[in-house]
C-alpha cells in the first residue's frame, strides 16, 4: 500500500513538473489558431455553421493526432524512457542493421541497457522485409535522410517557435493601445534578444517557476473559454459532432480545404511532448495531458468559437477580443510569460537534438556546455544559440505579420509529425515484433489524415511557408554532408589501418626510442592500429613508453552506465605496453566539466591488467585481432592493486618527485614545465593525483612490474595525439562528390570546433599529426 502511494505521488510530482517543459508550445496555440484559419477566402464565410465546423475540425484534430496517435502509440515507442526522432532511429539501429557507420561491436550488445526488459528481438528470426533493408544501402540511406529531414524540422521549429510565440503574445497591444505594429515588433525583438542572451546562464534559478506559469495559463484560458460559452453561445457543444466537419466543407469548398493550414496549428508542440519525454515518465505525461491540458484546450477553443459565432468582426484578433475587459492586462502578462516558457523549452529541445546529431555523427563539432549546478540534462551550445537567435530575429522583423510566421511554423510541425508517422510502422514491425498489417493500418489511418494537412500547408508556401523549406533544406544539407564525409573518412581510416603482423614484427621496442610518459592516440577505429601512429613514427622515431589507443564512440542507446563505459584491451604482447581503450557513450550522455579522464583511464587499464592476470574474462568481452577486450569499471577492485593519493609536489607547484622522471629531464625543462602548470591551473588539478601500487602480493611478478610502468608513465607525462587531416576527393571522383567533399565538407571541417576542444584536451598536452585523406 505504501509503495502504491509513493508511486502515485511520484507520478503526480512528475506530471506537475512536466507542464513547464513539455506542454508550453501546445498550450499557447489558441493565440493564433482561429486568426490563421479565417485567412484568405474563408473570411467571406462568416456563418455560425462555419465557426462550428472550424471548431469541430480543431477538436477532432487534437483528439486523433495529439491524444490517440501520440498519447497512445508514439509515447509507447520510447527508448529506455527517452523520446524524439533520434530515439526512434536509435531503436531501429539496435534492432536491425540500419546504421551506415560500421563501428558496431558484439560487446555493445552486452550493455545492460542495450535491449529493453523482456525484449525478444535478439532471438526472433529476421523477417524478409527487415533483411531487404539491411542489405540495401539505398534503403538505409533513405531512412537516414528521412530522420535528418525530421531533425532539420526540429531545428527549424526552434527558430520559428520563439518568433511566433512572443509576437502572438503581445499582439493584443495593437488592438488595445495606440502603439504601432512596428513598435510591437521591436518590443518582441527585445524580448527575444534577452531570452537568447540569458541561455548561457542556465535556467536552474527560474525553472521552478515554469510549471506554475503554465498551469496558471491553462486554467486562465479554460476559465475564459467557459465564460464565453455561457455568455455568448451555449449551443456550441453541438460542434463536437463530426457532422459539422461535413457541413464546413460542404459550405466552404476549396476555401475550407485551404484553411486546414491554420487548423493544424492547434497541434503544434505535440511532437515536443515526445521529444522531452526523457525527463519524465509516460504515465505522468499521459496523466497531465488527459486530465489538464486536453480539457483546458478544448474549453478554450470552444469558448472562442462561441464568441466568434456572435462577433464575426473580431476574427483578426479572436483570442484577445474574447477576453473580458477587466481581465485583459492580467491575461496579456500571463500570455507573455507563457510564451517565454514555451520558447525556452523549444530552445532547450533544439540544443538536445543538435547534441544527439553530433553524437551519432550527423552534425559538425560544436561546443557543448553542461554545468553541475544546472537542471539535470540541460546543455548549452553557444554556436547554435547565436545562429538560432539571428534567424529568429530575421523572421520576426521580415515577416511582421504573425500569420505568415504561423504558416511556416505549421508546415514545419506537420512535416515533423509526418516523418514520425513513417517511422512508427518500422517500430511496430521491427521493435515491437507486430505483424506488418498493424504497420500498414497505422500509416494508412494517420498518414492519410496528415497528408491532407501537409498538402494544405504546402499551399501556404508563398505566404510564409517558404522559410520552412529554406531552413530545413539548409540544415538537412549540413547534417547529411557531415555524415557522408565522416563516413567516407572512417572507411578510409579502416582501409589504411596498420596490420597487426607489421606491428608484431617490430619487436617490443617497436624499432623506436622509448621516452618516459604515456601517449594517448585518439582514433575513430574500434580495432586495428590507425595510420596516424605509423605516420607519427615515420617523421619522429620516438614515442612514449606506454601507448593507449583511445576510441570515443557513441552507442545507439540514450545512456551507457558508468560501470560499462570503458572497454579495455591489449595490443600485442605484454612487453609492448600497448593498450586499446574504447570509451562508449550514449547519444544523450554529457561529459560534465571536471571529469578526470586521465585518472579513470589509468585505473581502468590497471583493472584490466588485474583481470587478465587472474584469467577472468567476464560476460562482457569481445574477441578481436587485438586480443581480448574486457568491460572494466574504474572503481571495481583498485583498492587491492592501485591506490590514488594527492601529490604534495603538485600542490606546492613544483615538479614531481618521481626519480625516474626527474633524472630524465634537464633543470630547464623542469622549470619550463612548472611555469606552464602555474599558467594552467586546470591542468594542475588534473595532475594533482598520483598513483602507486599497493603493497600486495601478486601471483605474477610481471603484473606488479606492468603496474609500476603504467604509474610511472602517467606521472611523467601524458600527451594526446590527435590526427589533423586534410580531406580531398579522389581525382577520378564524379563532379558531385568532388563538390561535396572538397567544398562543402572541407568548409564545415575548417569552421567547426577542433577535436582537441571537443575532447577537452589541455592545449599544452596536445600533439597534432597531419594526415592527407583522399576519399
XYZ file of C-alpha atoms in Angstrom:
775
model
C 0.000 0.000 0.000
C 2.839 2.367 0.881
C 4.633 1.540 -2.383
C 1.498 2.302 -4.368
C 1.084 5.617 -2.565
C 4.721 6.545 -3.218
C 4.331 5.612 -6.865
C 1.244 7.789 -7.191
C 2.999 10.704 -5.507
C 5.932 10.323 -7.884
C 3.607 10.352 -10.910
C 1.839 13.465 -9.631
C 5.162 15.238 -8.998
C 6.485 14.427 -12.476
C 3.164 15.430 -14.034
C 3.385 18.787 -12.253
C 6.958 19.375 -13.413
C 6.120 18.409 -17.000
C 3.892 21.457 -17.508
C 6.890 23.769 -17.631
C 8.968 21.795 -20.136
C 6.595 19.720 -22.238
C 3.264 21.445 -22.864
C 4.284 25.085 -23.327
C 4.272 25.142 -27.133
C 0.962 23.292 -27.393
C -0.692 25.454 -24.729
C -0.130 28.790 -26.461
C -1.650 27.697 -29.785
C -5.058 29.332 -29.018
C -3.336 32.693 -29.510
C -3.283 32.308 -33.287
C -5.279 29.269 -34.497
C -8.598 30.963 -35.343
C -6.842 34.070 -36.665
C -4.843 31.968 -39.133
C -7.759 29.687 -40.016
C -10.043 32.511 -41.131
C -7.479 33.959 -43.501
C -7.903 34.291 -47.227
C -11.129 33.101 -48.825
C -12.590 31.643 -45.630
C -13.095 35.085 -44.093
C -16.001 35.554 -46.527
C -17.872 32.578 -44.968
C -18.936 34.251 -41.733
C -21.750 31.981 -40.560
C -22.347 30.093 -37.355
C -22.027 26.723 -39.126
C -18.608 27.743 -40.483
C -17.394 28.694 -36.995
C -18.796 25.471 -35.550
C -17.202 23.463 -38.354
C -13.807 25.054 -37.693
C -14.069 24.193 -34.008
C -15.142 20.628 -34.856
C -12.066 20.266 -37.050
C -9.873 21.585 -34.223
C -11.430 19.241 -31.683
C -11.074 16.105 -33.789
C -7.561 17.037 -34.924
C -6.390 17.322 -31.327
C -8.242 14.139 -30.398
C -6.975 11.974 -33.249
C -3.417 13.246 -33.636
C -2.428 14.535 -30.176
C -4.491 12.268 -27.930
C -4.695 8.972 -29.809
C -1.599 8.992 -32.032
C 0.896 10.426 -29.566
C -0.534 9.603 -26.143
C -1.470 6.027 -27.069
C 1.038 4.923 -29.706
C 4.075 7.189 -30.090
C 4.787 7.603 -26.365
C 4.965 3.808 -26.129
C 7.900 3.830 -28.582
C 10.307 5.300 -26.033
C 13.961 4.313 -25.978
C 14.677 3.419 -22.346
C 12.462 6.332 -21.329
C 13.816 8.748 -23.979
C 11.792 10.143 -26.863
C 12.293 12.131 -30.030
C 13.139 11.492 -33.647
C 16.609 10.141 -32.854
C 15.222 7.813 -30.200
C 13.164 6.113 -32.904
C 16.207 5.909 -35.196
C 18.380 4.508 -32.405
C 15.769 1.826 -31.680
C 15.771 0.809 -35.331
C 19.587 0.732 -35.474
C 19.713 -1.549 -32.425
C 17.076 -3.978 -33.592
C 18.257 -4.024 -37.202
C 21.499 -3.199 -39.001
C 20.336 0.160 -40.317
C 23.361 2.231 -39.280
C 25.672 3.306 -42.112
C 28.727 3.719 -39.838
C 30.417 0.287 -39.450
C 31.790 0.718 -35.915
C 29.454 -1.680 -34.120
C 30.916 -4.397 -31.900
C 29.468 -7.541 -30.416
C 30.350 -6.257 -26.943
C 27.998 -3.312 -27.433
C 25.006 -5.633 -27.388
C 26.027 -6.835 -23.918
C 25.414 -3.404 -22.369
C 22.681 -3.820 -19.776
C 20.516 -1.067 -21.305
C 21.013 -2.107 -24.942
C 17.798 -4.092 -25.017
C 14.686 -3.295 -23.047
C 13.228 -5.608 -20.411
C 11.563 -8.607 -21.963
C 12.923 -7.754 -25.398
C 12.841 -10.872 -27.516
C 14.115 -9.327 -30.723
C 17.558 -10.903 -30.387
C 16.106 -14.428 -30.507
C 13.461 -13.880 -33.177
C 14.307 -14.791 -36.767
C 14.861 -11.916 -39.164
C 11.961 -11.145 -41.489
C 12.385 -10.891 -45.247
C 11.445 -7.188 -45.201
C 13.988 -6.480 -42.490
C 16.746 -8.353 -44.317
C 15.941 -6.497 -47.508
C 16.505 -3.115 -45.854
C 19.662 -4.309 -44.076
C 21.233 -5.494 -47.336
C 20.182 -2.491 -49.394
C 22.418 0.516 -48.805
C 19.963 2.832 -50.585
C 17.192 1.849 -48.167
C 19.389 2.646 -45.167
C 20.420 5.936 -46.755
C 16.772 6.816 -47.412
C 15.949 6.066 -43.764
C 18.805 8.286 -42.595
C 17.712 11.135 -44.889
C 14.152 10.819 -43.542
C 15.486 11.129 -39.981
C 17.678 14.082 -40.938
C 14.678 15.832 -42.521
C 12.803 15.389 -39.247
C 15.821 16.640 -37.323
C 16.048 19.717 -39.540
C 12.384 20.399 -38.869
C 13.086 20.312 -35.115
C 15.813 22.951 -35.553
C 13.510 24.976 -37.821
C 10.810 24.815 -35.153
C 13.421 26.073 -32.694
C 13.818 29.133 -34.918
C 10.104 29.757 -35.528
C 8.624 28.991 -32.107
C 10.135 31.953 -30.222
C 9.165 34.243 -33.100
C 5.510 33.146 -33.291
C 5.076 32.717 -29.518
C 6.450 36.057 -28.375
C 4.956 38.004 -31.289
C 1.487 36.492 -30.799
C 1.552 37.043 -27.048
C 1.969 40.816 -27.434
C -0.295 41.229 -30.476
C -3.008 42.365 -28.096
C -1.165 45.637 -27.601
C -2.092 46.698 -31.150
C -5.813 46.231 -30.524
C -5.950 47.737 -27.035
C -3.383 50.537 -27.267
C -2.305 53.192 -29.746
C 1.070 51.517 -30.339
C 2.060 50.976 -33.949
C 2.669 47.476 -35.206
C 6.336 48.264 -35.876
C 6.766 49.267 -32.234
C 5.267 45.983 -31.081
C 7.690 44.119 -33.350
C 10.603 45.955 -31.752
C 9.316 45.001 -28.291
C 9.153 41.371 -29.420
C 12.732 41.557 -30.720
C 13.951 42.994 -27.409
C 12.310 40.128 -25.505
C 13.813 37.579 -27.902
C 17.321 39.011 -27.535
C 17.003 38.863 -23.752
C 15.767 35.264 -23.963
C 18.744 34.073 -26.002
C 21.358 36.129 -24.174
C 20.392 34.521 -20.863
C 20.696 30.970 -22.205
C 24.337 30.604 -21.182
C 23.423 31.204 -17.537
C 21.080 28.224 -17.461
C 17.534 28.058 -16.159
C 18.233 26.387 -12.826
C 17.320 29.511 -10.832
C 13.966 30.116 -12.542
C 12.978 26.626 -13.707
C 10.776 26.140 -10.639
C 8.525 28.940 -11.986
C 7.880 27.259 -15.352
C 5.298 24.736 -14.171
C 3.207 27.222 -12.096
C 3.173 29.688 -15.008
C 1.899 27.109 -17.496
C -0.668 25.645 -15.085
C -1.995 29.099 -14.299
C -2.085 29.909 -18.034
C -4.067 26.765 -18.829
C -6.555 27.438 -16.041
C -6.980 31.048 -17.205
C -7.685 30.164 -20.841
C -10.072 27.393 -19.739
C -11.922 29.847 -17.487
C -12.163 32.409 -20.298
C -13.462 29.649 -22.554
C -16.197 28.644 -20.106
C -17.158 32.310 -19.666
C -17.539 32.771 -23.430
C -19.560 29.577 -23.790
C -22.028 30.633 -21.104
C -22.160 34.274 -22.200
C -22.272 34.050 -26.000
C -23.480 30.689 -27.322
C -24.081 27.683 -25.027
C -25.184 25.563 -28.000
C -21.579 25.441 -29.258
C -21.264 21.987 -27.661
C -23.125 20.617 -30.700
C -19.994 21.255 -32.765
C -18.323 18.307 -31.026
C -20.182 16.172 -33.566
C -18.118 15.408 -36.714
C -21.271 16.227 -38.712
C -20.235 19.881 -38.598
C -16.996 18.974 -40.416
C -19.111 17.747 -43.316
C -21.180 20.946 -43.188
C -17.976 23.018 -43.081
C -16.518 21.557 -46.272
C -19.912 21.493 -47.985
C -20.389 25.224 -47.468
C -16.788 26.421 -47.920
C -15.427 24.083 -50.615
C -11.854 24.824 -51.684
C -11.618 27.691 -49.176
C -12.280 25.224 -46.372
C -9.533 22.898 -47.561
C -7.068 25.781 -47.778
C -7.957 26.758 -44.199
C -6.518 23.454 -42.918
C -3.143 25.208 -42.926
C -4.472 27.208 -39.972
C -6.372 24.332 -38.317
C -3.230 22.229 -37.993
C -1.698 24.902 -35.749
C -3.794 23.514 -32.899
C -1.416 20.527 -32.601
C 1.871 22.415 -32.942
C 4.003 21.419 -29.995
C 2.675 17.872 -29.802
C 5.966 16.473 -31.091
C 7.737 18.315 -28.249
C 5.786 16.158 -25.800
C 7.501 13.071 -27.213
C 10.881 14.764 -27.602
C 11.003 15.863 -23.937
C 9.876 12.500 -22.598
C 13.289 11.645 -21.126
C 12.957 13.794 -18.023
C 9.561 12.334 -17.109
C 7.596 9.117 -17.487
C 4.981 8.041 -19.979
C 2.372 7.721 -17.222
C 2.995 11.230 -15.863
C 2.835 12.778 -19.372
C -0.425 10.994 -20.169
C -1.924 11.990 -16.845
C -1.022 15.664 -17.267
C -2.276 15.808 -20.848
C -5.535 13.907 -20.383
C -6.532 15.484 -17.072
C -5.425 19.109 -17.559
C -4.037 20.126 -20.952
C -6.570 18.445 -23.225
C -9.755 19.622 -21.425
C -8.386 23.156 -20.953
C -7.551 23.492 -24.659
C -10.923 22.093 -25.732
C -12.748 24.545 -23.455
C -10.684 27.458 -24.781
C -11.253 26.612 -28.453
C -14.935 26.016 -27.763
C -15.198 29.339 -25.959
C -13.544 31.198 -28.841
C -15.937 29.522 -31.257
C -18.905 30.621 -29.116
C -17.613 34.197 -29.061
C -16.830 34.347 -32.789
C -20.223 32.916 -33.731
C -21.738 36.188 -32.425
C -18.796 38.534 -33.220
C -17.537 37.855 -36.750
C -15.719 41.183 -36.910
C -13.335 40.042 -34.147
C -11.740 37.295 -36.292
C -8.403 39.167 -36.868
C -7.803 39.292 -33.092
C -10.054 36.491 -31.892
C -8.199 35.496 -28.717
C -7.665 38.910 -27.146
C -11.076 40.168 -28.310
C -12.759 37.287 -26.467
C -11.209 38.274 -23.120
C -13.423 40.384 -20.843
C -12.015 43.917 -20.491
C -11.283 43.748 -16.716
C -9.020 40.736 -17.275
C -7.238 41.838 -20.438
C -3.972 43.059 -18.895
C -3.507 40.100 -16.498
C -4.121 37.689 -19.373
C -1.705 39.633 -21.596
C 1.031 39.399 -18.973
C 0.407 35.682 -18.480
C 0.495 35.165 -22.254
C 3.903 36.822 -22.445
C 5.246 34.691 -19.587
C 3.804 31.521 -21.115
C 5.349 32.398 -24.479
C 8.766 32.844 -22.862
C 8.465 29.491 -21.067
C 7.370 27.751 -24.279
C 10.247 29.332 -26.206
C 12.726 28.298 -23.535
C 11.582 24.678 -23.734
C 11.892 24.623 -27.537
C 15.369 26.192 -27.450
C 16.448 23.503 -25.000
C 14.971 20.852 -27.333
C 16.984 22.374 -30.201
C 20.211 22.081 -28.208
C 19.307 18.500 -27.331
C 18.611 17.394 -30.908
C 21.834 19.011 -32.169
C 23.771 17.202 -29.459
C 22.203 13.894 -30.499
C 23.008 14.605 -34.151
C 26.612 15.291 -33.243
C 26.847 12.156 -31.102
C 25.653 9.967 -33.986
C 27.995 11.628 -36.488
C 25.447 13.838 -38.241
C 26.494 17.340 -37.190
C 29.751 19.327 -37.203
C 31.687 19.576 -33.962
C 30.193 22.195 -31.636
C 30.940 23.126 -28.058
C 28.529 21.511 -25.613
C 28.383 23.114 -22.174
C 26.903 21.488 -19.097
C 27.432 22.830 -15.599
C 26.846 20.752 -12.455
C 24.517 23.337 -10.922
C 22.190 23.276 -13.929
C 18.979 21.315 -14.242
C 19.612 17.627 -14.946
C 20.213 17.094 -18.654
C 20.320 20.780 -19.537
C 23.012 21.773 -22.026
C 24.031 24.919 -23.847
C 25.585 25.154 -27.324
C 26.903 28.686 -27.989
C 27.102 28.382 -31.791
C 23.549 27.101 -32.127
C 22.220 29.673 -29.660
C 23.511 32.653 -31.652
C 22.590 31.192 -35.054
C 19.031 30.483 -33.884
C 18.783 33.969 -32.334
C 19.842 35.686 -35.568
C 17.432 33.607 -37.646
C 14.577 34.198 -35.168
C 15.104 37.954 -35.224
C 15.288 37.929 -39.029
C 11.985 36.032 -39.255
C 10.297 38.348 -36.739
C 11.425 41.548 -38.462
C 10.967 40.429 -42.072
C 7.514 38.865 -41.779
C 5.906 41.366 -39.380
C 2.530 39.587 -39.741
C 2.323 36.703 -37.263
C 0.040 34.773 -39.621
C 2.864 34.323 -42.124
C 5.170 33.044 -39.359
C 2.361 30.744 -38.222
C 2.000 29.206 -41.700
C 5.735 28.446 -41.792
C 5.528 27.103 -38.243
C 2.566 24.872 -39.091
C 4.318 23.394 -42.132
C 7.391 22.527 -40.040
C 5.367 20.893 -37.260
C 3.180 18.941 -39.670
C 6.180 17.688 -41.645
C 7.846 16.529 -38.431
C 4.673 14.694 -37.399
C 4.519 13.128 -40.862
C 8.122 11.863 -40.521
C 7.253 10.302 -37.161
C 4.239 8.625 -38.771
C 6.527 6.999 -41.363
C 8.985 5.785 -38.717
C 6.347 4.289 -36.427
C 5.413 1.380 -38.780
C 9.073 0.288 -38.712
C 8.999 0.442 -34.908
C 5.788 -1.591 -34.813
C 7.235 -4.256 -37.100
C 10.930 -4.452 -36.108
C 10.928 -3.376 -32.444
C 7.502 -4.420 -31.190
C 7.541 -7.512 -33.465
C 3.945 -6.981 -34.549
C 2.514 -8.186 -37.816
C 3.132 -5.913 -40.765
C -0.651 -5.499 -41.081
C -0.640 -3.291 -37.973
C 2.075 -1.134 -39.532
C 0.050 -0.716 -42.714
C -3.106 0.174 -40.772
C -1.211 2.763 -38.706
C 0.260 4.570 -41.682
C -2.964 4.382 -43.686
C -5.040 5.938 -40.919
C -2.763 8.605 -39.500
C -0.707 9.090 -42.653
C -3.811 9.874 -44.721
C -5.024 12.465 -42.231
C -1.640 14.152 -42.005
C -1.114 14.034 -45.759
C -4.244 16.157 -46.199
C -2.889 18.692 -43.700
C 0.578 18.703 -45.298
C -0.928 19.271 -48.746
C -2.920 22.222 -47.414
C 0.167 23.608 -45.639
C 2.202 23.406 -48.841
C -0.233 25.795 -50.473
C 0.863 28.365 -47.875
C 4.465 28.322 -49.138
C 4.144 31.715 -50.868
C 2.597 33.159 -47.678
C 5.476 32.234 -45.363
C 5.962 28.506 -45.766
C 8.997 29.088 -47.988
C 11.107 29.963 -44.953
C 10.460 26.448 -43.577
C 11.606 24.859 -46.828
C 14.679 27.091 -46.964
C 15.767 26.441 -43.367
C 15.034 22.710 -43.480
C 16.949 22.247 -46.742
C 19.885 24.174 -45.280
C 20.067 22.108 -42.085
C 19.415 18.813 -43.907
C 22.248 19.592 -46.310
C 24.659 20.325 -43.441
C 23.777 17.178 -41.487
C 23.911 14.853 -44.476
C 27.167 16.291 -45.854
C 28.825 15.930 -42.463
C 27.609 12.348 -42.067
C 28.651 11.469 -45.618
C 32.125 12.957 -45.224
C 32.640 11.435 -41.760
C 31.613 8.013 -43.018
C 33.970 8.224 -46.002
C 36.790 9.321 -43.712
C 36.089 6.426 -41.335
C 36.151 3.930 -44.193
C 39.430 5.450 -45.377
C 40.919 5.051 -41.885
C 39.672 1.493 -41.763
C 41.218 0.721 -45.154
C 44.586 2.271 -44.229
C 44.935 0.863 -40.727
C 48.188 -0.939 -39.977
C 48.088 -4.764 -39.967
C 48.922 -6.357 -36.633
C 51.589 -8.524 -38.248
C 53.671 -5.476 -39.112
C 53.413 -4.221 -35.512
C 54.404 -7.591 -34.041
C 57.380 -7.838 -36.378
C 58.923 -4.679 -34.893
C 59.568 -6.248 -31.508
C 58.907 -4.813 -28.002
C 60.729 -1.554 -28.736
C 58.769 -1.059 -31.972
C 62.074 -0.035 -33.508
C 61.950 3.376 -31.841
C 63.343 5.225 -28.856
C 61.088 4.939 -25.798
C 60.747 8.031 -23.603
C 59.048 8.260 -20.185
C 55.376 9.088 -20.381
C 52.054 7.951 -21.743
C 50.814 8.664 -25.258
C 47.063 8.691 -25.841
C 46.387 8.282 -29.550
C 42.843 9.258 -30.445
C 41.287 7.330 -33.282
C 37.798 6.632 -34.560
C 38.697 2.999 -35.223
C 37.423 0.416 -32.771
C 40.008 -2.142 -33.942
C 43.430 -2.125 -35.562
C 46.262 0.396 -35.373
C 45.467 3.724 -37.061
C 47.714 5.143 -39.758
C 48.207 8.189 -37.526
C 50.517 6.160 -35.297
C 52.840 4.985 -38.072
C 52.765 8.422 -39.686
C 53.989 9.911 -36.405
C 56.791 7.333 -36.076
C 57.845 7.868 -39.675
C 58.511 11.537 -39.026
C 59.796 11.174 -35.439
C 61.066 7.681 -34.490
C 60.499 8.126 -30.757
C 57.448 7.553 -28.620
C 56.231 7.160 -25.057
C 56.807 4.038 -23.013
C 53.077 3.367 -22.680
C 50.786 3.704 -25.694
C 46.998 3.782 -25.427
C 44.768 3.895 -28.488
C 41.632 5.747 -27.383
C 38.402 5.441 -29.345
C 35.425 7.538 -28.265
C 32.289 6.222 -29.898
C 28.556 6.586 -29.459
C 26.365 3.556 -28.981
C 22.745 3.916 -30.197
C 21.288 3.989 -26.691
C 20.481 7.079 -24.576
C 22.869 6.408 -21.710
C 25.679 3.940 -21.041
C 26.071 3.027 -17.346
C 29.348 4.302 -15.914
C 30.453 0.806 -14.943
C 30.122 -0.392 -18.552
C 31.641 2.616 -20.296
C 35.271 1.512 -20.603
C 36.207 -1.366 -22.875
C 39.904 -2.143 -22.369
C 42.150 -4.479 -24.347
C 45.782 -5.141 -25.162
C 47.606 -4.732 -28.455
C 50.457 -7.190 -28.924
C 52.365 -8.953 -26.121
C 52.560 -7.529 -22.598
C 56.098 -6.255 -23.112
C 54.827 -3.811 -25.762
C 52.854 -1.812 -23.162
C 50.240 -1.011 -25.797
C 46.558 -0.897 -24.878
C 43.264 -0.112 -26.501
C 40.553 1.848 -24.694
C 37.103 2.166 -26.243
C 35.013 4.713 -24.359
C 31.344 4.129 -25.081
C 28.728 6.807 -24.517
C 25.032 7.124 -25.276
C 23.614 9.752 -27.595
C 22.322 11.725 -24.609
C 25.359 11.335 -22.346
C 27.035 14.627 -21.453
C 30.634 14.982 -20.322
C 30.469 17.149 -17.236
C 33.132 19.724 -16.543
C 35.668 18.420 -14.056
C 35.631 14.781 -15.163
C 39.117 13.407 -14.515
C 39.589 11.342 -17.629
C 43.273 10.561 -17.116
C 42.740 9.056 -13.671
C 39.791 6.958 -14.814
C 41.740 5.707 -17.817
C 44.765 4.664 -15.746
C 42.604 2.930 -13.170
C 40.640 1.137 -15.899
C 43.832 -0.165 -17.509
C 45.077 -1.275 -14.087
C 41.851 -3.142 -13.512
C 42.204 -4.805 -16.896
C 45.743 -5.906 -16.048
C 44.439 -7.482 -12.841
C 41.537 -9.214 -14.588
C 43.859 -10.527 -17.260
C 46.325 -11.914 -14.707
C 43.527 -13.722 -12.882
C 42.239 -15.222 -16.115
C 38.875 -13.502 -15.684
C 37.062 -12.659 -18.903
C 33.596 -11.881 -17.632
C 30.482 -11.956 -19.750
C 31.111 -8.624 -21.421
C 34.134 -9.487 -23.546
C 34.899 -9.205 -27.199
C 37.424 -11.008 -29.367
C 39.220 -9.008 -31.987
C 42.510 -9.114 -33.843
C 43.998 -7.133 -30.977
C 43.148 -9.724 -28.358
C 40.528 -9.719 -25.623
C 38.534 -6.582 -24.817
C 37.001 -6.521 -21.353
C 34.499 -4.188 -19.759
C 36.016 -2.723 -16.605
C 34.970 -0.128 -14.072
C 37.465 2.325 -12.633
C 36.431 1.543 -9.061
C 35.906 -2.232 -9.029
C 38.912 -3.670 -7.251
C 41.530 -0.987 -7.383
C 41.874 -0.854 -3.643
C 43.692 -4.193 -3.831
C 46.184 -3.238 -6.525
C 46.326 0.529 -7.055
C 45.721 3.453 -4.735
C 45.403 7.142 -5.525
C 46.858 9.899 -3.390
C 47.176 13.662 -3.681
C 50.567 14.730 -4.876
C 52.109 17.232 -2.444
C 54.580 18.273 -5.110
C 51.780 19.353 -7.416
C 50.012 21.278 -4.681
C 53.207 23.150 -3.954
C 53.536 23.929 -7.641
C 56.904 22.208 -8.024
C 57.942 19.283 -10.179
C 57.061 15.668 -9.404
C 59.113 13.626 -7.012
C 59.450 10.512 -9.147
C 63.186 9.970 -9.575
C 62.815 8.075 -12.827
C 61.160 11.113 -14.323
C 63.197 13.849 -12.708
C 66.510 12.339 -13.726
C 65.404 12.146 -17.341
C 64.807 15.866 -17.717
C 67.071 18.855 -17.612
C 66.508 21.584 -14.979
C 65.483 23.975 -17.766
C 62.737 21.642 -18.945
C 61.510 21.079 -15.396
C 61.385 24.826 -14.766
C 59.526 25.402 -18.034
C 57.003 22.714 -17.161
C 56.412 24.238 -13.718
C 55.716 27.606 -15.343
C 53.240 26.000 -17.725
C 51.386 24.315 -14.895
C 51.168 27.568 -12.983
C 49.607 29.191 -16.032
C 47.168 26.300 -16.396
C 45.519 25.647 -13.014
C 43.068 23.265 -14.647
C 45.901 21.061 -15.867
C 47.499 21.124 -12.436
C 44.261 19.939 -10.888
C 44.012 17.124 -13.414
C 47.545 16.013 -12.498
C 47.125 16.554 -8.759
C 46.629 12.830 -8.081
C 49.416 10.271 -8.100
C 49.036 6.505 -8.235
C 51.100 3.815 -6.624
C 50.741 0.029 -6.493
C 49.840 -1.110 -3.007
C 52.000 -3.488 -1.031
C 50.068 -6.556 -2.099
C 51.416 -9.970 -3.024
C 50.985 -10.600 -6.737
C 50.653 -14.063 -8.218
C 52.748 -12.972 -11.174
C 55.717 -10.594 -10.720
C 55.118 -9.243 -14.216
C 51.810 -7.756 -13.039
C 53.495 -5.545 -10.453
C 56.134 -4.509 -12.960
C 53.482 -3.580 -15.515
C 51.554 -1.583 -12.933
C 54.726 0.297 -11.971
C 55.394 1.109 -15.615
C 51.828 2.365 -16.005
C 52.021 4.554 -12.901
C 55.419 5.996 -13.787
C 54.309 6.747 -17.334
C 51.204 8.563 -16.176
C 53.122 10.589 -13.602
C 55.864 11.512 -16.055
C 53.876 12.873 -18.978
C 50.512 12.413 -20.648
C 50.359 13.511 -24.265
C 47.305 13.488 -26.517
C 47.969 12.657 -30.156
C 45.155 13.676 -32.489
C 45.047 13.399 -36.262
C 44.768 16.681 -38.134
C 43.518 15.600 -41.527
C 43.320 17.383 -44.851
C 40.426 15.865 -46.789
C 40.106 15.805 -50.569
C 38.115 13.738 -53.023
C 39.926 11.375 -55.370
C 40.784 12.780 -58.750
C 38.618 10.269 -60.586
C 35.549 11.059 -58.447
C 32.393 12.345 -60.053
C 31.778 16.088 -60.028
C 29.080 15.975 -57.332
C 31.322 14.039 -54.946
C 34.226 16.448 -55.527
C 31.886 19.367 -54.854
C 30.568 17.828 -51.629
C 33.964 16.743 -50.251
C 36.286 19.478 -51.499
C 33.933 22.382 -50.905
C 31.064 21.642 -48.507
C 32.637 19.072 -46.163
C 36.036 20.809 -46.120
C 34.360 24.120 -45.315
C 32.476 22.577 -42.386
C 35.655 20.932 -41.048
C 37.579 24.203 -41.168
C 34.855 26.210 -39.438
C 33.777 23.846 -36.657
C 35.369 23.152 -33.292
C 38.692 21.300 -33.293
C 38.850 17.725 -31.930
C 41.005 18.942 -29.049
C 38.271 21.262 -27.817
C 35.596 18.579 -28.153
C 37.706 16.033 -26.270
C 38.504 18.552 -23.507
C 42.249 18.200 -24.098
C 44.608 20.731 -22.448
C 46.354 22.686 -25.174
C 49.757 22.155 -23.586
C 49.429 18.367 -23.926
C 48.080 18.265 -27.496
C 50.096 16.912 -30.426
C 48.557 17.105 -33.890
C 49.638 14.706 -36.612
C 48.973 15.874 -40.159
C 47.292 13.411 -42.472
C 46.035 13.550 -46.047
C 42.781 11.769 -46.816
C 41.710 11.009 -50.369
C 38.096 9.889 -50.176
